[in-house]
């Protein structure tokens, strides 16, 4: 998924996003919640994690200037979930705006496979992120929801 997103940004003349560990943790945790609930929702049912800002602060991000979030759910075993979700986001004006926003320079991705086989994908975007918690990952973070 990170490669598909990087390709879309490159095709639009934009720099790739740098993976931030805090944003990745927030994305993974929210994707896990969505997979367990079986629905897409930008809000958490946990009052301490209800908003994206709350979730990334709990994941260790100390400060940020701007944040955004894309969600997706896909179930097609013939196509890699990251490729599917990026294609869907590029066709949706709001999701496309986040993915191709030149102001965003950091990201985190979480992809969780629910018990029914549906992949729940969350990508969090940030600008002006405190980089003391930055790290780089070369793989998509994913797990299975139980």
PDB file of C-alpha atoms in Angstrom:
ATOM      1  CA  UNK A   1       0.000   0.000   0.000  1.00  0.00           C
ATOM      2  CA  UNK A   2       2.796   2.399   0.819  1.00  0.00           C
ATOM      3  CA  UNK A   3       4.306   1.706  -2.594  1.00  0.00           C
ATOM      4  CA  UNK A   4       0.978   2.258  -4.356  1.00  0.00           C
ATOM      5  CA  UNK A   5       0.475   5.537  -2.509  1.00  0.00           C
ATOM      6  CA  UNK A   6       4.040   6.630  -3.270  1.00  0.00           C
ATOM      7  CA  UNK A   7       3.483   5.842  -6.941  1.00  0.00           C
ATOM      8  CA  UNK A   8       0.296   7.947  -7.012  1.00  0.00           C
ATOM      9  CA  UNK A   9       2.099  10.868  -5.356  1.00  0.00           C
ATOM     10  CA  UNK A  10       5.044  10.541  -7.738  1.00  0.00           C
ATOM     11  CA  UNK A  11       2.691  10.496 -10.731  1.00  0.00           C
ATOM     12  CA  UNK A  12       1.200  13.740  -9.393  1.00  0.00           C
ATOM     13  CA  UNK A  13       4.696  15.292  -9.105  1.00  0.00           C
ATOM     14  CA  UNK A  14       4.781  15.047  -5.298  1.00  0.00           C
ATOM     15  CA  UNK A  15       7.346  13.699  -2.867  1.00  0.00           C
ATOM     16  CA  UNK A  16       6.772  10.387  -1.123  1.00  0.00           C
ATOM     17  CA  UNK A  17       5.593  10.442   2.462  1.00  0.00           C
ATOM     18  CA  UNK A  18       7.894   9.401   5.304  1.00  0.00           C
ATOM     19  CA  UNK A  19       6.472   6.747   7.629  1.00  0.00           C
ATOM     20  CA  UNK A  20       6.127   7.999  11.172  1.00  0.00           C
ATOM     21  CA  UNK A  21       5.948   5.380  13.927  1.00  0.00           C
ATOM     22  CA  UNK A  22       3.356   7.274  15.973  1.00  0.00           C
ATOM     23  CA  UNK A  23       1.072   7.778  12.994  1.00  0.00           C
ATOM     24  CA  UNK A  24       1.532   4.109  12.045  1.00  0.00           C
ATOM     25  CA  UNK A  25       0.596   3.013  15.565  1.00  0.00           C
ATOM     26  CA  UNK A  26      -2.532   5.203  15.517  1.00  0.00           C
ATOM     27  CA  UNK A  27      -3.513   3.868  12.070  1.00  0.00           C
ATOM     28  CA  UNK A  28      -2.951   0.230  13.065  1.00  0.00           C
ATOM     29  CA  UNK A  29      -4.908   0.573  16.308  1.00  0.00           C
ATOM     30  CA  UNK A  30      -7.864   2.246  14.584  1.00  0.00           C
ATOM     31  CA  UNK A  31      -7.859  -0.346  11.781  1.00  0.00           C
ATOM     32  CA  UNK A  32      -7.982  -3.083  14.438  1.00  0.00           C
ATOM     33  CA  UNK A  33     -10.958  -1.421  16.118  1.00  0.00           C
ATOM     34  CA  UNK A  34     -12.773  -1.055  12.781  1.00  0.00           C
ATOM     35  CA  UNK A  35     -12.127  -4.703  11.892  1.00  0.00           C
ATOM     36  CA  UNK A  36     -13.488  -5.825  15.236  1.00  0.00           C
ATOM     37  CA  UNK A  37     -16.564  -3.612  14.812  1.00  0.00           C
ATOM     38  CA  UNK A  38     -17.022  -4.578  11.162  1.00  0.00           C
ATOM     39  CA  UNK A  39     -17.591  -1.011  10.002  1.00  0.00           C
ATOM     40  CA  UNK A  40     -15.853   2.116   8.747  1.00  0.00           C
ATOM     41  CA  UNK A  41     -15.984   5.119  11.050  1.00  0.00           C
ATOM     42  CA  UNK A  42     -13.611   8.021  11.581  1.00  0.00           C
ATOM     43  CA  UNK A  43     -14.689   8.095  15.239  1.00  0.00           C
ATOM     44  CA  UNK A  44     -13.724   5.565  17.865  1.00  0.00           C
ATOM     45  CA  UNK A  45     -16.220   4.148  20.345  1.00  0.00           C
ATOM     46  CA  UNK A  46     -13.586   4.668  23.059  1.00  0.00           C
ATOM     47  CA  UNK A  47     -14.113   8.188  24.479  1.00  0.00           C
ATOM     48  CA  UNK A  48     -10.344   8.650  24.960  1.00  0.00           C
ATOM     49  CA  UNK A  49      -9.684   7.765  21.294  1.00  0.00           C
ATOM     50  CA  UNK A  50     -12.794   9.277  19.685  1.00  0.00           C
ATOM     51  CA  UNK A  51     -10.983  11.713  17.362  1.00  0.00           C
ATOM     52  CA  UNK A  52      -7.947  11.332  15.137  1.00  0.00           C
ATOM     53  CA  UNK A  53      -6.122  13.966  17.189  1.00  0.00           C
ATOM     54  CA  UNK A  54      -6.746  11.971  20.375  1.00  0.00           C
ATOM     55  CA  UNK A  55      -5.571   8.742  18.721  1.00  0.00           C
ATOM     56  CA  UNK A  56      -2.300  10.151  17.437  1.00  0.00           C
ATOM     57  CA  UNK A  57      -1.529  11.831  20.764  1.00  0.00           C
ATOM     58  CA  UNK A  58      -2.091   8.512  22.549  1.00  0.00           C
ATOM     59  CA  UNK A  59       0.280   6.936  20.000  1.00  0.00           C
ATOM     60  CA  UNK A  60       3.050   9.310  21.095  1.00  0.00           C
ATOM     61  CA  UNK A  61       2.818  12.192  18.618  1.00  0.00           C
ATOM     62  CA  UNK A  62       3.576  15.282  20.670  1.00  0.00           C
ATOM     63  CA  UNK A  63       2.690  17.994  18.193  1.00  0.00           C
ATOM     64  CA  UNK A  64       1.375  18.491  14.681  1.00  0.00           C
ATOM     65  CA  UNK A  65       0.271  21.295  12.423  1.00  0.00           C
ATOM     66  CA  UNK A  66      -2.189  19.360  10.265  1.00  0.00           C
ATOM     67  CA  UNK A  67      -3.580  15.808  10.108  1.00  0.00           C
ATOM     68  CA  UNK A  68      -5.872  13.770   7.877  1.00  0.00           C
ATOM     69  CA  UNK A  69      -7.140  10.221   7.636  1.00  0.00           C
ATOM     70  CA  UNK A  70      -8.382   7.868   4.915  1.00  0.00           C
ATOM     71  CA  UNK A  71     -10.313   4.678   5.653  1.00  0.00           C
ATOM     72  CA  UNK A  72     -11.135   1.754   3.418  1.00  0.00           C
ATOM     73  CA  UNK A  73     -12.556  -1.749   3.541  1.00  0.00           C
ATOM     74  CA  UNK A  74     -11.938  -4.226   0.737  1.00  0.00           C
ATOM     75  CA  UNK A  75     -12.731  -7.869   0.118  1.00  0.00           C
ATOM     76  CA  UNK A  76     -11.325  -9.246  -3.108  1.00  0.00           C
ATOM     77  CA  UNK A  77      -8.814 -12.048  -2.664  1.00  0.00           C
ATOM     78  CA  UNK A  78      -7.624 -11.668  -6.265  1.00  0.00           C
ATOM     79  CA  UNK A  79      -6.199  -8.155  -5.817  1.00  0.00           C
ATOM     80  CA  UNK A  80      -3.763  -7.037  -3.114  1.00  0.00           C
ATOM     81  CA  UNK A  81      -5.719  -4.899  -0.580  1.00  0.00           C
ATOM     82  CA  UNK A  82      -3.326  -1.942  -0.748  1.00  0.00           C
ATOM     83  CA  UNK A  83      -3.687  -1.700  -4.510  1.00  0.00           C
ATOM     84  CA  UNK A  84      -7.489  -1.908  -4.220  1.00  0.00           C
ATOM     85  CA  UNK A  85      -7.815   0.767  -1.574  1.00  0.00           C
ATOM     86  CA  UNK A  86      -5.467   3.246  -3.274  1.00  0.00           C
ATOM     87  CA  UNK A  87      -7.429   2.855  -6.502  1.00  0.00           C
ATOM     88  CA  UNK A  88     -10.690   3.523  -4.633  1.00  0.00           C
ATOM     89  CA  UNK A  89      -9.222   6.544  -2.853  1.00  0.00           C
ATOM     90  CA  UNK A  90      -7.972   8.030  -6.116  1.00  0.00           C
ATOM     91  CA  UNK A  91     -11.546   7.847  -7.449  1.00  0.00           C
ATOM     92  CA  UNK A  92     -12.988   9.659  -4.405  1.00  0.00           C
ATOM     93  CA  UNK A  93     -12.411  13.444  -4.292  1.00  0.00           C
ATOM     94  CA  UNK A  94     -11.979  13.658  -0.507  1.00  0.00           C
ATOM     95  CA  UNK A  95      -9.695  10.643  -0.228  1.00  0.00           C
ATOM     96  CA  UNK A  96      -7.706  11.754  -3.271  1.00  0.00           C
ATOM     97  CA  UNK A  97      -7.239  15.197  -1.704  1.00  0.00           C
ATOM     98  CA  UNK A  98      -5.678  13.645   1.416  1.00  0.00           C
ATOM     99  CA  UNK A  99      -3.483  11.211  -0.496  1.00  0.00           C
ATOM    100  CA  UNK A 100      -2.191  13.887  -2.873  1.00  0.00           C
ATOM    101  CA  UNK A 101      -2.049  16.832  -0.476  1.00  0.00           C
ATOM    102  CA  UNK A 102       1.394  18.432  -0.946  1.00  0.00           C
ATOM    103  CA  UNK A 103       1.325  19.761   2.630  1.00  0.00           C
ATOM    104  CA  UNK A 104       1.455  16.247   4.102  1.00  0.00           C
ATOM    105  CA  UNK A 105       4.961  14.831   4.533  1.00  0.00           C
ATOM    106  CA  UNK A 106       4.441  12.043   7.118  1.00  0.00           C
ATOM    107  CA  UNK A 107       2.168   9.008   7.159  1.00  0.00           C
ATOM    108  CA  UNK A 108       1.243   5.864   8.998  1.00  0.00           C
ATOM    109  CA  UNK A 109      -0.681   2.871   7.684  1.00  0.00           C
ATOM    110  CA  UNK A 110      -2.568   0.073   9.361  1.00  0.00           C
ATOM    111  CA  UNK A 111      -4.230  -2.839   7.565  1.00  0.00           C
ATOM    112  CA  UNK A 112      -6.120  -5.459   9.538  1.00  0.00           C
ATOM    113  CA  UNK A 113      -7.871  -8.522   8.155  1.00  0.00           C
ATOM    114  CA  UNK A 114     -11.170  -9.191   9.915  1.00  0.00           C
ATOM    115  CA  UNK A 115     -12.457 -12.675  10.654  1.00  0.00           C
ATOM    116  CA  UNK A 116     -14.719 -12.520   7.562  1.00  0.00           C
ATOM    117  CA  UNK A 117     -11.717 -11.797   5.310  1.00  0.00           C
ATOM    118  CA  UNK A 118     -12.402  -8.081   4.837  1.00  0.00           C
ATOM    119  CA  UNK A 119      -9.316  -5.865   5.027  1.00  0.00           C
ATOM    120  CA  UNK A 120      -9.780  -2.648   7.016  1.00  0.00           C
ATOM    121  CA  UNK A 121      -7.201  -0.069   5.993  1.00  0.00           C
ATOM    122  CA  UNK A 122      -6.384   3.234   7.688  1.00  0.00           C
ATOM    123  CA  UNK A 123      -3.851   5.749   6.450  1.00  0.00           C
ATOM    124  CA  UNK A 124      -3.074   8.751   8.642  1.00  0.00           C
ATOM    125  CA  UNK A 125      -1.371  11.821   7.166  1.00  0.00           C
ATOM    126  CA  UNK A 126       0.482  14.582   8.946  1.00  0.00           C
ATOM    127  CA  UNK A 127       2.343  17.830   8.508  1.00  0.00           C
ATOM    128  CA  UNK A 128       4.433  19.595  11.099  1.00  0.00           C
ATOM    129  CA  UNK A 129       4.737  16.349  13.059  1.00  0.00           C
ATOM    130  CA  UNK A 130       7.217  16.147  15.910  1.00  0.00           C
ATOM    131  CA  UNK A 131       9.873  14.001  14.218  1.00  0.00           C
ATOM    132  CA  UNK A 132      11.475  12.708  17.418  1.00  0.00           C
ATOM    133  CA  UNK A 133       9.271   9.625  17.133  1.00  0.00           C
ATOM    134  CA  UNK A 134       9.859   9.134  13.404  1.00  0.00           C
ATOM    135  CA  UNK A 135      11.030   5.853  12.048  1.00  0.00           C
ATOM    136  CA  UNK A 136      10.971   4.145   8.729  1.00  0.00           C
ATOM    137  CA  UNK A 137       9.226   0.913   7.930  1.00  0.00           C
ATOM    138  CA  UNK A 138       9.719  -1.046   4.762  1.00  0.00           C
ATOM    139  CA  UNK A 139       6.573  -3.119   5.197  1.00  0.00           C
ATOM    140  CA  UNK A 140       2.855  -2.581   5.543  1.00  0.00           C
ATOM    141  CA  UNK A 141       1.696  -3.047   9.106  1.00  0.00           C
ATOM    142  CA  UNK A 142      -1.006  -5.665   9.203  1.00  0.00           C
ATOM    143  CA  UNK A 143      -2.427  -8.308  11.490  1.00  0.00           C
ATOM    144  CA  UNK A 144      -5.561 -10.354  11.898  1.00  0.00           C
ATOM    145  CA  UNK A 145      -8.444  -9.114  14.031  1.00  0.00           C
ATOM    146  CA  UNK A 146      -9.707 -11.619  16.556  1.00  0.00           C
TER     147      UNK A 146
END
